[in-house]
Backbone as CSV, one residue per row, in Angstrom:
resi,resn,N_x,N_y,N_z,CA_x,CA_y,CA_z,C_x,C_y,C_z
1,UNK,-142.473,-30.056,-154.410,-142.097,-30.834,-153.246,-140.954,-30.173,-152.488
2,UNK,-139.942,-29.683,-153.194,-138.806,-29.032,-152.551,-139.253,-27.758,-151.845
3,UNK,-140.133,-27.003,-152.470,-140.625,-25.769,-151.855,-141.374,-26.075,-150.557
4,UNK,-142.175,-27.123,-150.552,-142.913,-27.496,-149.340,-141.957,-27.915,-148.229
5,UNK,-140.907,-28.638,-148.570,-139.905,-29.059,-147.591,-139.177,-27.851,-147.028
6,UNK,-138.838,-26.893,-147.894,-138.161,-25.676,-147.439,-139.070,-24.862,-146.531
7,UNK,-140.365,-24.792,-146.844,-141.321,-24.068,-146.006,-141.450,-24.735,-144.636
8,UNK,-141.520,-26.054,-144.616,-141.598,-26.790,-143.357,-140.338,-26.561,-142.533
9,UNK,-139.190,-26.637,-143.173,-137.923,-26.420,-142.495,-137.858,-25.025,-141.890
10,UNK,-138.264,-24.029,-142.636,-138.255,-22.647,-142.141,-139.244,-22.466,-140.994
11,UNK,-140.419,-23.087,-141.098,-141.414,-22.994,-140.026,-140.877,-23.607,-138.729
12,UNK,-140.219,-24.764,-138.826,-139.653,-25.399,-137.635,-138.522,-24.562,-137.050
13,UNK,-137.710,-23.949,-137.893,-136.625,-23.093,-137.407,-137.181,-21.872,-136.669
14,UNK,-138.274,-21.313,-137.172,-138.917,-20.168,-136.514,-139.465,-20.568,-135.150
15,UNK,-140.151,-21.722,-135.088,-140.691,-22.214,-133.821,-139.553,-22.496,-132.844
16,UNK,-138.471,-23.096,-133.321,-137.319,-23.389,-132.464,-136.743,-22.102,-131.875
17,UNK,-136.619,-21.058,-132.687,-136.090,-19.780,-132.202,-136.995,-19.197,-131.120
18,UNK,-138.310,-19.290,-131.313,-139.255,-18.775,-130.315,-139.156,-19.564,-129.014
19,UNK,-139.035,-20.879,-129.109,-138.921,-21.709,-127.914,-137.607,-21.447,-127.179
20,UNK,-136.552,-21.248,-127.917,-135.251,-20.964,-127.290,-135.297,-19.656,-126.515
21,UNK,-136.055,-18.682,-126.991,-136.164,-17.377,-126.302,-136.819,-17.509,-124.941
22,UNK,-137.746,-18.457,-124.772,-138.489,-18.585,-123.503,-137.931,-19.678,-122.602
23,UNK,-136.860,-20.329,-123.044,-136.219,-21.382,-122.251,-135.000,-20.795,-121.558
24,UNK,-134.915,-21.015,-120.260,-133.793,-20.502,-119.484,-132.932,-21.646,-118.980
25,UNK,-131.705,-21.311,-118.649,-130.816,-22.266,-118.006,-130.899,-21.993,-116.503
26,UNK,-131.151,-23.046,-115.731,-131.265,-22.931,-114.281,-130.086,-23.662,-113.669
27,UNK,-129.345,-22.944,-112.828,-128.187,-23.569,-112.196,-128.343,-23.538,-110.684
28,UNK,-128.353,-24.733,-110.120,-128.344,-24.919,-108.675,-126.947,-25.423,-108.351
29,UNK,-126.189,-24.667,-107.620,-124.768,-24.974,-107.410,-124.527,-26.365,-106.837
30,UNK,-125.509,-26.931,-106.174,-125.327,-28.264,-105.602,-125.748,-29.374,-106.556
31,UNK,-126.622,-29.086,-107.503,-127.193,-30.155,-108.327,-127.001,-29.972,-109.818
32,UNK,-126.176,-29.024,-110.220,-125.886,-28.895,-111.642,-126.829,-27.960,-112.367
33,UNK,-127.004,-28.228,-113.652,-127.751,-27.339,-114.534,-128.973,-28.035,-115.104
34,UNK,-130.054,-27.301,-115.193,-131.278,-27.771,-115.821,-131.852,-26.653,-116.668
35,UNK,-133.125,-26.768,-116.950,-133.810,-25.810,-117.803,-135.065,-25.314,-117.105
36,UNK,-135.658,-24.285,-117.656,-136.909,-23.744,-117.158,-137.613,-23.005,-118.274
37,UNK,-138.880,-22.676,-118.035,-139.706,-22.003,-119.037,-140.268,-20.719,-118.435
38,UNK,-140.087,-19.600,-119.123,-140.686,-18.338,-118.667,-142.186,-18.443,-118.907
39,UNK,-142.930,-18.562,-117.815,-144.353,-18.900,-117.869,-145.256,-17.688,-117.992
40,UNK,-144.830,-16.538,-117.405,-145.661,-15.341,-117.521,-144.787,-14.089,-117.466
41,UNK,-145.340,-12.937,-117.870,-144.528,-11.716,-117.948,-144.104,-11.174,-116.580
42,UNK,-144.705,-11.661,-115.495,-144.331,-11.219,-114.149,-143.024,-11.864,-113.696
43,UNK,-142.444,-12.747,-114.503,-141.160,-13.341,-114.179,-141.235,-14.699,-113.517
44,UNK,-142.371,-15.384,-113.619,-142.480,-16.737,-113.068,-141.898,-17.717,-114.079
45,UNK,-141.003,-18.554,-113.583,-140.366,-19.598,-114.389,-140.782,-20.939,-113.808
46,UNK,-141.218,-21.851,-114.658,-141.570,-23.204,-114.219,-140.423,-24.137,-114.587
47,UNK,-140.056,-24.992,-113.643,-139.002,-25.979,-113.835,-139.366,-27.214,-113.009
48,UNK,-138.461,-28.156,-112.938,-138.670,-29.342,-112.094,-138.147,-29.075,-110.690
49,UNK,-138.817,-29.655,-109.703,-138.357,-29.533,-108.315,-136.977,-30.156,-108.152
50,UNK,-136.672,-31.217,-108.904,-135.355,-31.839,-108.751,-134.219,-30.999,-109.344
51,UNK,-134.555,-29.972,-110.111,-133.539,-29.081,-110.674,-133.057,-28.075,-109.625
52,UNK,-133.961,-27.632,-108.758,-133.618,-26.657,-107.708,-133.963,-27.237,-106.342
53,UNK,-132.938,-27.524,-105.566,-133.164,-28.108,-104.246,-133.227,-27.053,-103.148
54,UNK,-132.574,-25.929,-103.333,-132.528,-24.885,-102.310,-133.649,-23.886,-102.471
55,UNK,-133.438,-22.709,-101.889,-134.439,-21.639,-101.943,-134.199,-20.651,-103.076
56,UNK,-133.089,-20.843,-103.801,-132.794,-19.949,-104.916,-131.918,-20.676,-105.929
57,UNK,-131.801,-20.059,-107.092,-130.964,-20.610,-108.164,-130.508,-19.461,-109.050
58,UNK,-129.484,-19.704,-109.829,-129.021,-18.746,-110.816,-129.725,-19.063,-112.139
59,UNK,-130.223,-18.041,-112.811,-130.942,-18.223,-114.071,-130.264,-17.400,-115.160
60,UNK,-130.100,-18.026,-116.341,-129.585,-17.303,-117.491,-130.596,-17.384,-118.626
61,UNK,-130.997,-16.229,-119.133,-131.927,-16.156,-120.249,-131.190,-16.373,-121.556
62,UNK,-131.942,-16.649,-122.597,-131.363,-16.890,-123.926,-130.611,-15.672,-124.446
63,UNK,-131.006,-14.466,-124.006,-130.321,-13.253,-124.467,-129.064,-12.948,-123.659
64,UNK,-128.697,-13.846,-122.734,-127.469,-13.686,-121.971,-127.637,-13.033,-120.611
65,UNK,-128.801,-12.461,-120.337,-129.001,-11.857,-119.015,-128.993,-12.937,-117.944
66,UNK,-128.371,-12.617,-116.816,-128.307,-13.539,-115.696,-128.867,-12.870,-114.455
67,UNK,-129.532,-13.663,-113.616,-130.088,-13.118,-112.387,-130.314,-14.237,-111.382
68,UNK,-130.507,-13.860,-110.162,-130.844,-14.800,-109.100,-132.357,-14.979,-109.118
69,UNK,-132.817,-16.201,-108.922,-134.252,-16.503,-108.881,-134.591,-17.084,-107.518
70,UNK,-135.695,-16.651,-106.960,-136.185,-17.195,-105.693,-137.170,-18.318,-105.997
71,UNK,-137.092,-19.397,-105.240,-138.084,-20.472,-105.362,-139.326,-20.021,-104.604
72,UNK,-140.448,-19.855,-105.318,-141.674,-19.363,-104.677,-142.698,-20.466,-104.449
73,UNK,-142.518,-21.609,-105.077,-143.412,-22.757,-104.864,-142.671,-24.015,-105.272
74,UNK,-143.015,-25.105,-104.575,-142.390,-26.387,-104.884,-143.407,-27.496,-104.606
75,UNK,-143.522,-28.432,-105.549,-144.367,-29.605,-105.361,-143.514,-30.829,-105.693
76,UNK,-142.832,-31.398,-104.671,-141.954,-32.538,-104.933,-142.694,-33.762,-105.466
77,UNK,-143.951,-33.966,-105.078,-144.710,-35.115,-105.568,-144.951,-35.018,-107.063
78,UNK,-145.151,-33.828,-107.556,-145.378,-33.621,-108.987,-144.086,-33.253,-109.711
79,UNK,-143.019,-33.024,-108.935,-141.709,-32.625,-109.443,-141.773,-31.313,-110.206
80,UNK,-142.470,-30.339,-109.620,-142.552,-29.003,-110.207,-142.084,-27.957,-109.202
81,UNK,-141.472,-26.902,-109.716,-141.088,-25.757,-108.901,-141.345,-24.493,-109.711
82,UNK,-141.694,-23.431,-108.993,-141.876,-22.122,-109.609,-140.804,-21.193,-109.057
83,UNK,-140.132,-20.503,-109.953,-139.105,-19.532,-109.595,-139.613,-18.147,-109.932
84,UNK,-139.090,-17.148,-109.255,-139.459,-15.758,-109.533,-138.208,-14.961,-109.848
85,UNK,-138.225,-14.268,-110.981,-137.146,-13.344,-111.319,-137.752,-11.966,-111.537
86,UNK,-136.899,-10.959,-111.506,-137.361,-9.593,-111.706,-136.476,-8.934,-112.766
87,UNK,-136.886,-9.092,-114.011,-136.189,-8.483,-115.146,-137.233,-7.887,-116.085
88,UNK,-136.899,-6.801,-116.770,-137.847,-6.219,-117.726,-137.850,-6.971,-119.051
89,UNK,-138.905,-6.760,-119.807,-139.002,-7.239,-121.195,-138.767,-8.732,-121.339
90,UNK,-139.493,-9.524,-120.570,-139.343,-10.973,-120.638,-140.195,-11.563,-121.754
91,UNK,-139.625,-12.442,-122.563,-140.448,-13.184,-123.517,-141.244,-14.223,-122.732
92,UNK,-142.427,-14.554,-123.186,-143.289,-15.485,-122.457,-143.687,-16.641,-123.369
93,UNK,-143.664,-17.839,-122.803,-144.033,-19.032,-123.567,-145.541,-19.065,-123.814
94,UNK,-145.961,-19.361,-125.035,-147.381,-19.630,-125.259,-147.691,-21.019,-124.691
95,UNK,-148.737,-21.128,-123.903,-149.081,-22.389,-123.252,-150.218,-23.059,-124.024
96,UNK,-150.024,-24.330,-124.366,-151.024,-25.099,-125.105,-151.875,-25.951,-124.174
97,UNK,-152.909,-26.526,-124.718,-153.856,-27.364,-123.978,-153.427,-28.825,-124.093
98,UNK,-152.822,-29.357,-123.033,-152.322,-30.738,-123.079,-153.452,-31.766,-123.130
99,UNK,-154.669,-31.362,-122.833,-155.801,-32.297,-122.932,-156.193,-32.578,-124.383
100,UNK,-155.702,-31.783,-125.316,-156.057,-31.956,-126.723,-155.000,-32.705,-127.523
101,UNK,-153.954,-33.187,-126.851,-152.870,-33.884,-127.542,-153.322,-35.228,-128.087
102,UNK,-152.642,-35.680,-129.136,-152.926,-36.973,-129.739,-151.627,-37.739,-129.964
103,UNK,-151.694,-39.044,-129.802,-150.553,-39.898,-130.092,-150.183,-39.701,-131.565
104,UNK,-148.894,-39.579,-131.839,-148.404,-39.366,-133.201,-148.131,-37.916,-133.532
105,UNK,-148.553,-37.007,-132.671,-148.357,-35.585,-132.903,-146.871,-35.229,-132.792
106,UNK,-146.388,-34.338,-133.648,-145.018,-33.857,-133.620,-144.799,-33.002,-132.381
107,UNK,-143.674,-33.223,-131.676,-143.315,-32.400,-130.519,-141.851,-31.987,-130.610
108,UNK,-141.544,-30.882,-129.970,-140.192,-30.335,-129.939,-139.813,-30.084,-128.486
109,UNK,-138.547,-30.274,-128.164,-138.055,-29.974,-126.823,-136.830,-29.084,-126.940
110,UNK,-136.762,-28.095,-126.063,-135.589,-27.234,-125.974,-135.075,-27.327,-124.551
111,UNK,-133.774,-27.347,-124.412,-133.181,-27.400,-123.083,-131.686,-27.200,-123.153
112,UNK,-131.051,-27.542,-122.049,-129.612,-27.337,-121.915,-128.930,-28.652,-121.555
113,UNK,-129.049,-29.669,-122.431,-128.500,-30.983,-122.090,-126.980,-31.010,-122.121
114,UNK,-126.414,-31.576,-121.087,-124.970,-31.792,-121.015,-124.178,-30.523,-121.310
115,UNK,-124.719,-29.371,-120.876,-124.019,-28.101,-121.035,-124.213,-27.409,-122.361
116,UNK,-124.968,-27.993,-123.276,-125.248,-27.362,-124.571,-126.472,-26.463,-124.392
117,UNK,-126.292,-25.166,-124.530,-127.364,-24.205,-124.283,-128.327,-24.133,-125.462
118,UNK,-129.629,-24.236,-125.166,-130.660,-24.049,-126.179,-130.748,-25.136,-127.229
119,UNK,-130.372,-26.363,-126.878,-130.425,-27.465,-127.846,-131.871,-27.845,-128.146
120,UNK,-132.129,-28.201,-129.394,-133.465,-28.590,-129.849,-133.456,-30.051,-130.267
121,UNK,-134.516,-30.744,-129.918,-134.714,-32.107,-130.395,-136.189,-32.260,-130.754
122,UNK,-136.498,-33.235,-131.588,-137.885,-33.421,-132.013,-138.256,-34.895,-131.960
123,UNK,-139.544,-35.151,-131.955,-140.057,-36.513,-131.940,-141.569,-36.485,-132.066
124,UNK,-142.185,-37.588,-131.654,-143.645,-37.661,-131.684,-144.151,-38.132,-130.325
125,UNK,-145.410,-37.835,-130.073,-146.034,-38.316,-128.845,-146.231,-39.819,-128.982
126,UNK,-145.728,-40.538,-128.013,-145.793,-42.000,-127.986,-147.029,-42.492,-127.239
127,UNK,-147.343,-41.846,-126.111,-148.457,-42.282,-125.274,-148.865,-41.130,-124.368
128,UNK,-150.105,-41.165,-123.911,-150.629,-40.166,-122.990,-151.261,-40.872,-121.800
129,UNK,-151.170,-40.280,-120.636,-151.820,-40.849,-119.453,-150.832,-41.471,-118.493
130,UNK,-151.345,-42.339,-117.615,-150.516,-42.954,-116.585,-149.754,-44.160,-117.149
131,UNK,-148.758,-44.598,-116.390,-147.945,-45.750,-116.768,-147.843,-46.677,-115.563
132,UNK,-147.283,-47.856,-115.771,-147.257,-48.873,-114.723,-146.535,-48.437,-113.455
133,UNK,-145.527,-47.564,-113.564,-144.772,-47.164,-112.378,-145.301,-45.889,-111.724
134,UNK,-146.342,-45.271,-112.306,-146.851,-44.013,-111.768,-148.316,-43.832,-112.152
135,UNK,-149.117,-43.427,-111.199,-150.529,-43.154,-111.472,-150.743,-41.754,-112.045
136,UNK,-149.702,-40.946,-112.028,-149.818,-39.592,-112.557,-149.936,-39.622,-114.075
137,UNK,-150.494,-38.569,-114.599,-150.629,-38.425,-116.043,-149.316,-37.883,-116.618
138,UNK,-148.884,-38.443,-117.760,-147.649,-38.059,-118.420,-147.878,-37.868,-119.908
139,UNK,-147.090,-37.012,-120.518,-146.958,-36.955,-121.961,-145.660,-37.696,-122.253
140,UNK,-145.757,-38.815,-122.942,-144.583,-39.608,-123.285,-144.255,-39.368,-124.758
141,UNK,-142.990,-39.094,-125.009,-142.591,-38.790,-126.387,-141.354,-39.584,-126.782
142,UNK,-141.332,-40.035,-128.020,-140.127,-40.630,-128.607,-139.226,-39.461,-128.997
143,UNK,-138.493,-38.982,-128.014,-137.686,-37.780,-128.199,-136.395,-37.946,-127.417
144,UNK,-135.315,-37.467,-127.946,-134.004,-37.631,-127.316,-133.778,-36.528,-126.286
145,UNK,-133.729,-36.906,-125.018,-133.442,-35.975,-123.932,-132.201,-36.450,-123.196
146,UNK,-131.564,-35.538,-122.474,-130.375,-35.857,-121.694,-130.395,-35.009,-120.434
147,UNK,-129.546,-35.339,-119.449,-129.475,-34.494,-118.256,-129.255,-33.033,-118.650
148,UNK,-130.045,-32.160,-118.092,-130.026,-30.744,-118.450,-131.281,-30.333,-119.200
149,UNK,-132.004,-31.307,-119.785,-133.295,-31.012,-120.414,-134.397,-30.868,-119.356
150,UNK,-134.165,-31.423,-118.169,-135.185,-31.372,-117.118,-135.630,-29.937,-116.858
151,UNK,-136.936,-29.749,-116.807,-137.513,-28.441,-116.558,-137.787,-27.636,-117.804
152,UNK,-137.311,-28.102,-118.950,-137.507,-27.372,-120.198,-138.834,-27.693,-120.852
153,UNK,-139.178,-26.963,-121.899,-140.475,-27.134,-122.541,-140.534,-28.312,-123.519
154,UNK,-141.676,-28.977,-123.501,-142.086,-29.881,-124.575,-143.199,-29.124,-125.281
155,UNK,-143.036,-28.889,-126.570,-143.977,-28.043,-127.303,-144.571,-28.790,-128.485
156,UNK,-145.769,-28.360,-128.881,-146.400,-28.923,-130.065,-145.862,-28.221,-131.310
157,UNK,-146.336,-28.590,-132.467,-145.829,-28.043,-133.730,-146.243,-26.586,-133.951
158,UNK,-147.110,-26.057,-133.109,-147.465,-24.631,-133.158,-146.567,-23.803,-132.238
159,UNK,-145.659,-24.484,-131.505,-144.766,-23.787,-130.593,-145.365,-23.531,-129.231
160,UNK,-146.502,-24.149,-128.938,-147.144,-23.996,-127.627,-146.575,-25.026,-126.659
161,UNK,-146.232,-24.588,-125.452,-145.706,-25.496,-124.444,-146.850,-26.368,-123.942
162,UNK,-146.684,-27.693,-124.116,-147.730,-28.636,-123.700,-147.230,-29.558,-122.585
163,UNK,-145.988,-29.319,-122.127,-145.459,-30.112,-121.029,-144.118,-29.596,-120.553
164,UNK,-143.730,-30.056,-119.362,-142.420,-29.756,-118.794,-141.641,-31.064,-118.758
165,UNK,-140.548,-31.139,-119.506,-139.731,-32.358,-119.561,-139.178,-32.684,-118.179
166,UNK,-139.323,-33.964,-117.787,-138.996,-34.336,-116.422,-138.013,-35.482,-116.321
167,UNK,-138.200,-36.529,-117.112,-137.306,-37.685,-116.990,-137.284,-38.496,-118.278
168,UNK,-136.339,-39.438,-118.285,-136.180,-40.358,-119.409,-136.388,-41.765,-118.872
169,UNK,-137.282,-42.519,-119.498,-137.534,-43.909,-119.112,-137.559,-44.738,-120.389
170,UNK,-136.687,-45.735,-120.470,-136.613,-46.608,-121.644,-136.510,-45.806,-122.936
171,UNK,-135.618,-44.828,-122.944,-135.346,-43.974,-124.109,-136.527,-43.119,-124.552
172,UNK,-137.493,-42.909,-123.689,-138.621,-42.021,-123.995,-138.607,-40.852,-123.013
173,UNK,-138.926,-39.669,-123.520,-139.039,-38.506,-122.673,-140.400,-38.491,-121.993
174,UNK,-140.405,-38.167,-120.708,-141.647,-38.032,-119.958,-141.787,-36.577,-119.540
175,UNK,-142.942,-36.005,-119.822,-143.194,-34.600,-119.497,-144.476,-34.496,-118.676
176,UNK,-144.465,-33.541,-117.752,-145.663,-33.225,-116.980,-146.556,-32.384,-117.890
177,UNK,-147.823,-32.797,-118.086,-148.712,-32.041,-118.984,-148.888,-30.601,-118.530
178,UNK,-149.020,-29.692,-119.476,-149.168,-28.264,-119.169,-150.420,-27.977,-118.355
179,UNK,-151.459,-28.740,-118.563,-152.694,-28.471,-117.805,-152.555,-28.861,-116.350
C-alpha cells in the first residue's frame, strides 16, 4: 500500500512539473497578472481575453525567460485570447479531448494565483456542459482557484490540457473546454 501511494505521489509530481513548464505568467500592466498555456511550438499561447485587454502583454516562462507577446486573436464572448511569442525551444502542452471527460475525474490546475508562480491545485470534475447563467459549455471542477489562475491549464490525470481556467463561481472552478 505504501509503495502504491509513493508511486502515485511521484506520478503526480512528474505531471505537475510538466504542466508548470508549459504554463506562463501573463502580465498586462493595466489588469494585473494571469496565466497562459503554450499551445504550440510556433509560440502561440492561449489565455483568457480578460487577462489581456491591450494589444500586447509581458510573458514570463517557467524557465525565467521573459518576452513581449502580441495579441493575435481575441474572442471576448468566449473569453479567449491567443498571444504570439518568438522564442526558441518552447515546451508545448499536450492537449486532451474535453469531449471524453467524465464527472469524478481527477483534474489539476497550474497558474499564478495571487503572485505565487506555478502553483498547483487538484480536484475532481463536478459537472460538464452549460449552467443556468450561461448557455456555453463549461468544465466545472471542485478545485481551488484564485485571481491569477485565469488563463492557466486545467489538465487531466495524464497531464493533458482539457480546459482553460476562466472563473470561480460558488467555490468551483470553471474552465473553457479544450475542444
